[in-house]
mmCIF file of C-alpha atoms in Angstrom:
data_model
loop_
_atom_site.group_PDB
_atom_site.id
_atom_site.type_symbol
_atom_site.label_atom_id
_atom_site.label_comp_id
_atom_site.label_asym_id
_atom_site.label_seq_id
_atom_site.Cartn_x
_atom_site.Cartn_y
_atom_site.Cartn_z
ATOM 1 C CA MET A 1 -1.040 -33.880 -34.530
ATOM 2 C CA GLU A 2 1.314 -36.425 -33.885
ATOM 3 C CA LYS A 3 0.439 -39.869 -35.982
ATOM 4 C CA SER A 4 0.531 -41.762 -32.568
ATOM 5 C CA ARG A 5 -2.200 -39.299 -31.806
ATOM 6 C CA ILE A 6 -4.140 -39.330 -35.193
ATOM 7 C CA ARG A 7 -4.737 -43.204 -35.594
ATOM 8 C CA PRO A 8 -7.266 -43.208 -32.531
ATOM 9 C CA HIS A 9 -9.149 -40.251 -33.930
ATOM 10 C CA HIS A 10 -9.557 -41.671 -36.899
ATOM 11 C CA LEU A 11 -11.051 -44.754 -35.430
ATOM 12 C CA VAL A 12 -13.338 -42.852 -33.098
ATOM 13 C CA THR A 13 -14.864 -40.659 -36.066
ATOM 14 C CA LYS A 14 -15.253 -43.872 -37.604
ATOM 15 C CA LEU A 15 -17.193 -46.481 -35.426
ATOM 16 C CA SER A 16 -18.588 -43.076 -34.266
ATOM 17 C CA GLN A 17 -20.375 -42.542 -37.798
ATOM 18 C CA LEU A 18 -21.168 -46.305 -38.316
ATOM 19 C CA PHE A 19 -22.495 -46.488 -34.279
ATOM 20 C CA ASN A 20 -25.128 -43.534 -35.548
ATOM 21 C CA LEU A 21 -25.983 -45.259 -38.350
ATOM 22 C CA GLU A 22 -26.203 -48.969 -37.797
ATOM 23 C CA THR A 23 -29.177 -50.309 -35.563
ATOM 24 C CA SER A 24 -27.916 -53.751 -35.963
ATOM 25 C CA LEU A 25 -25.762 -55.118 -32.882
ATOM 26 C CA ASP A 26 -24.057 -57.664 -35.127
ATOM 27 C CA THR A 27 -23.290 -55.416 -38.086
ATOM 28 C CA VAL A 28 -22.221 -52.692 -35.522
ATOM 29 C CA LEU A 29 -19.413 -55.247 -34.486
ATOM 30 C CA ALA A 30 -18.552 -56.861 -37.737
ATOM 31 C CA VAL A 31 -17.532 -53.874 -39.060
ATOM 32 C CA SER A 32 -16.201 -52.532 -35.839
ATOM 33 C CA MET A 33 -13.362 -55.679 -35.924
ATOM 34 C CA TYR A 34 -12.905 -55.407 -39.450
ATOM 35 C CA LYS A 35 -12.025 -51.591 -38.899
ATOM 36 C CA LEU A 36 -9.590 -52.720 -36.027
ATOM 37 C CA ASN A 37 -8.396 -54.578 -37.982
ATOM 38 C CA HIS A 38 -7.120 -52.080 -40.462
ATOM 39 C CA TYR A 39 -5.818 -49.797 -37.828
ATOM 40 C CA MET A 40 -4.329 -52.004 -35.563
ATOM 41 C CA ASP A 41 -2.540 -53.786 -38.855
ATOM 42 C CA SER A 42 -3.522 -57.370 -37.629
ATOM 43 C CA GLU A 43 -4.451 -60.144 -38.700
ATOM 44 C CA ARG A 44 -7.593 -61.183 -36.640
ATOM 45 C CA SER A 45 -9.846 -59.079 -34.038
ATOM 46 C CA SER A 46 -12.618 -61.022 -31.886
ATOM 47 C CA ILE A 47 -15.133 -59.124 -28.956
ATOM 48 C CA PHE A 48 -15.485 -62.053 -25.838
ATOM 49 C CA VAL A 49 -18.717 -60.984 -24.047
ATOM 50 C CA PHE A 50 -19.367 -62.689 -20.722
ATOM 51 C CA ASP A 51 -22.051 -64.381 -19.930
ATOM 52 C CA PRO A 52 -22.898 -64.578 -15.944
ATOM 53 C CA LEU A 53 -25.497 -66.695 -16.260
ATOM 54 C CA ASN A 54 -22.689 -70.020 -17.357
ATOM 55 C CA LYS A 55 -20.202 -67.704 -16.540
ATOM 56 C CA GLN A 56 -18.534 -67.860 -19.766
ATOM 57 C CA LEU A 57 -17.153 -65.593 -22.337
ATOM 58 C CA THR A 58 -18.419 -66.095 -25.820
ATOM 59 C CA SER A 59 -17.191 -64.672 -28.745
ATOM 60 C CA TYR A 60 -19.738 -62.484 -30.401
ATOM 61 C CA SER A 61 -17.488 -60.600 -32.903
ATOM 62 C CA SER A 62 -14.719 -62.381 -35.164
ATOM 63 C CA LEU A 63 -14.668 -61.822 -39.233
ATOM 64 C CA ASP A 64 -12.907 -64.953 -39.476
ATOM 65 C CA LEU A 65 -14.669 -67.147 -37.413
ATOM 66 C CA ALA A 66 -17.126 -67.250 -39.755
ATOM 67 C CA LYS A 67 -20.300 -67.453 -36.784
ATOM 68 C CA GLN A 68 -17.849 -70.173 -35.143
ATOM 69 C CA GLU A 69 -19.066 -70.036 -31.773
ATOM 70 C CA ILE A 70 -16.273 -70.057 -28.694
ATOM 71 C CA ARG A 71 -16.799 -70.519 -25.320
ATOM 72 C CA MET A 72 -15.021 -70.496 -22.606
ATOM 73 C CA SER A 73 -14.326 -70.099 -19.027
ATOM 74 C CA LYS A 74 -14.527 -66.506 -17.631
ATOM 75 C CA SER A 75 -10.713 -67.304 -16.296
ATOM 76 C CA THR A 76 -9.633 -69.267 -19.443
ATOM 77 C CA GLY A 77 -6.390 -67.854 -21.523
ATOM 78 C CA VAL A 78 -5.798 -64.313 -21.916
ATOM 79 C CA THR A 79 -8.546 -63.362 -22.520
ATOM 80 C CA GLY A 80 -10.260 -64.498 -18.500
ATOM 81 C CA TRP A 81 -6.933 -62.996 -17.457
ATOM 82 C CA VAL A 82 -8.273 -59.962 -18.967
ATOM 83 C CA PHE A 83 -11.212 -60.122 -18.543
ATOM 84 C CA GLU A 84 -11.369 -61.530 -14.068
ATOM 85 C CA HIS A 85 -8.148 -58.445 -13.449
ATOM 86 C CA ARG A 86 -9.847 -56.329 -15.680
ATOM 87 C CA MET A 87 -5.987 -55.283 -16.528
ATOM 88 C CA PRO A 88 -5.123 -54.987 -20.519
ATOM 89 C CA ALA A 89 -2.547 -57.381 -21.933
ATOM 90 C CA ILE A 90 -0.196 -56.763 -24.848
ATOM 91 C CA ILE A 91 2.098 -60.510 -25.233
ATOM 92 C CA ASN A 92 4.150 -60.754 -28.042
ATOM 93 C CA ASP A 93 5.277 -63.781 -28.189
ATOM 94 C CA ALA A 94 2.191 -65.744 -27.532
ATOM 95 C CA TYR A 95 3.191 -69.631 -26.580
ATOM 96 C CA LYS A 96 5.712 -68.360 -24.536
ATOM 97 C CA ASP A 97 3.329 -66.865 -22.239
ATOM 98 C CA SER A 98 1.824 -68.762 -19.297
ATOM 99 C CA ARG A 99 -1.564 -67.230 -19.513
ATOM 100 C CA PHE A 100 -2.376 -67.866 -23.522
ATOM 101 C CA PHE A 101 -4.813 -70.824 -24.045
ATOM 102 C CA ARG A 102 -3.597 -72.898 -26.951
ATOM 103 C CA GLY A 103 -7.224 -74.578 -27.361
ATOM 104 C CA VAL A 104 -8.654 -72.234 -29.593
ATOM 105 C CA ASP A 105 -6.102 -72.271 -32.113
ATOM 106 C CA ASP A 106 -6.456 -75.868 -32.000
ATOM 107 C CA MET A 107 -9.848 -75.671 -32.797
ATOM 108 C CA THR A 108 -9.653 -72.879 -35.657
ATOM 109 C CA GLY A 109 -6.094 -74.131 -36.909
ATOM 110 C CA PHE A 110 -4.671 -70.434 -36.809
ATOM 111 C CA ARG A 111 -1.528 -69.826 -35.332
ATOM 112 C CA THR A 112 -1.519 -67.071 -32.438
ATOM 113 C CA ARG A 113 2.469 -65.143 -32.515
ATOM 114 C CA ASN A 114 1.205 -61.891 -30.900
ATOM 115 C CA LEU A 115 -1.804 -60.736 -28.717
ATOM 116 C CA ILE A 116 -2.804 -57.535 -27.255
ATOM 117 C CA CYS A 117 -6.577 -57.392 -25.217
ATOM 118 C CA THR A 118 -7.869 -55.039 -22.999
ATOM 119 C CA PRO A 119 -11.330 -55.234 -20.734
ATOM 120 C CA MET A 120 -14.520 -53.585 -22.191
ATOM 121 C CA ILE A 121 -15.752 -51.586 -18.705
ATOM 122 C CA ASP A 122 -18.754 -49.565 -19.438
ATOM 123 C CA ASP A 123 -19.482 -46.043 -17.367
ATOM 124 C CA LYS A 124 -21.003 -48.108 -14.457
ATOM 125 C CA GLY A 125 -17.284 -49.635 -13.759
ATOM 126 C CA LYS A 126 -19.055 -53.413 -15.115
ATOM 127 C CA CYS A 127 -16.545 -54.991 -17.122
ATOM 128 C CA LEU A 128 -18.956 -56.871 -19.930
ATOM 129 C CA GLY A 129 -16.082 -58.580 -21.652
ATOM 130 C CA THR A 130 -12.886 -58.095 -23.317
ATOM 131 C CA ILE A 131 -11.852 -56.709 -27.037
ATOM 132 C CA GLN A 132 -8.291 -58.383 -28.607
ATOM 133 C CA SER A 133 -6.173 -58.441 -32.047
ATOM 134 C CA LEU A 134 -4.539 -60.907 -32.922
ATOM 135 C CA ASN A 135 -1.252 -60.930 -35.236
ATOM 136 C CA LYS A 136 0.225 -58.209 -35.848
ATOM 137 C CA LYS A 137 1.406 -58.214 -39.504
ATOM 138 C CA ASN A 138 4.273 -55.809 -39.236
ATOM 139 C CA GLY A 139 6.385 -55.839 -35.560
ATOM 140 C CA ASP A 140 5.274 -56.034 -31.857
ATOM 141 C CA PHE A 141 1.934 -54.901 -30.445
ATOM 142 C CA THR A 142 3.064 -51.497 -28.727
ATOM 143 C CA PRO A 143 1.777 -49.570 -25.929
ATOM 144 C CA GLU A 144 -0.012 -46.903 -28.578
ATOM 145 C CA ASP A 145 -2.217 -50.345 -30.185
ATOM 146 C CA LEU A 146 -3.338 -50.429 -26.350
ATOM 147 C CA GLU A 147 -4.402 -46.913 -26.220
ATOM 148 C CA LEU A 148 -6.079 -47.530 -29.469
ATOM 149 C CA LEU A 149 -7.472 -50.748 -28.795
ATOM 150 C CA GLY A 150 -8.852 -49.439 -25.150
ATOM 151 C CA VAL A 151 -10.712 -46.400 -26.998
ATOM 152 C CA THR A 152 -12.222 -49.267 -29.194
ATOM 153 C CA ALA A 153 -13.267 -51.559 -26.203
ATOM 154 C CA ARG A 154 -15.074 -48.059 -24.149
ATOM 155 C CA LEU A 155 -17.376 -47.175 -27.667
ATOM 156 C CA VAL A 156 -18.377 -51.207 -28.076
ATOM 157 C CA ALA A 157 -19.143 -51.145 -24.528
ATOM 158 C CA VAL A 158 -21.443 -48.268 -25.440
ATOM 159 C CA ALA A 159 -23.183 -50.087 -28.892
ATOM 160 C CA LEU A 160 -23.602 -53.497 -26.109
ATOM 161 C CA ASN A 161 -25.330 -51.711 -23.338
ATOM 162 C CA LYS A 162 -27.123 -49.047 -26.194
ATOM 163 C CA ASN A 163 -28.416 -52.439 -27.487
ATOM 164 C CA LYS A 164 -29.173 -54.057 -24.087
ATOM 165 C CA ALA A 165 -31.421 -51.170 -22.963
ATOM 166 C CA TYR A 166 -32.998 -51.379 -26.811
ATOM 167 C CA ASP A 167 -33.918 -55.048 -26.602
ATOM 168 C CA GLU A 168 -35.298 -54.260 -23.188
ATOM 169 C CA MET A 169 -37.439 -51.614 -24.120
ATOM 170 C CA LEU A 170 -38.935 -53.508 -27.095
ATOM 171 C CA THR A 171 -39.478 -56.473 -24.308
ATOM 172 C CA THR A 172 -41.334 -54.366 -22.820
ATOM 173 C CA ASN A 173 -43.368 -52.192 -25.216
ATOM 174 C CA ILE A 174 -44.627 -56.109 -26.504
ATOM 175 C CA THR A 175 -45.191 -57.063 -23.415
ATOM 176 C CA CYS A 176 -47.613 -54.153 -22.800
ATOM 177 C CA GLY A 177 -48.729 -54.896 -25.916
ATOM 178 C CA LYS A 178 -50.101 -57.691 -25.389
ATOM 179 C CA LEU A 179 -51.401 -56.825 -21.858
ATOM 180 C CA GLY A 180 -53.140 -54.132 -23.407
ATOM 181 C CA ASN A 181 -54.886 -56.244 -26.070
ATOM 182 C CA ARG A 182 -55.986 -58.682 -23.588
ATOM 183 C CA LEU A 183 -57.591 -56.474 -21.400
ATOM 184 C CA SER A 184 -59.232 -54.730 -24.271
ATOM 185 C CA ALA A 185 -60.307 -58.014 -25.257
ATOM 186 C CA GLU A 186 -61.941 -58.746 -21.813
ATOM 187 C CA LEU A 187 -63.232 -55.365 -21.265
ATOM 188 C CA ALA A 188 -65.089 -56.261 -24.998
ATOM 189 C CA ILE A 189 -66.560 -59.519 -23.469
ATOM 190 C CA SER A 190 -67.054 -58.425 -20.688
ATOM 191 C CA ALA A 191 -69.343 -55.324 -21.691
#
């Protein structure tokens, strides 16, 4: 198997093992970004999840931001462009690309040289957000890197949907439990 095909296979194996063992979404996403940095040979990676209520993209996981949340319009920067167009982007000179939003660099003190970003689209065709890697340590991002990022985006979309379904199930069970307890209490009082 050629090297460019082995890399995605190894990452998929590692992430699949993680998703099967870990139930905390924060942990899954943080470790996913760590693994992605390793396999992409990049300095930073992050996930931006779409918040439909505020029509914003919110940084959900980034190893380097130490829980510093970034919120931006769904049309801002490369992340916004990728989200709205549902197309990936490879930008090997960030400050020369008109889509690049330098405000995040200004806020974090980080200097983005190059980046790669792809949409996270679930199995129903809904775009949940984007995933990106910044500053490849050696050279420029390539189409092979984009393939690796795309595989990761699909796996993270599954994890996000799985977590949402789990949260909805818990909420339903808690509500049903409270309703059952209230009904039992009312029946006991009336008896």
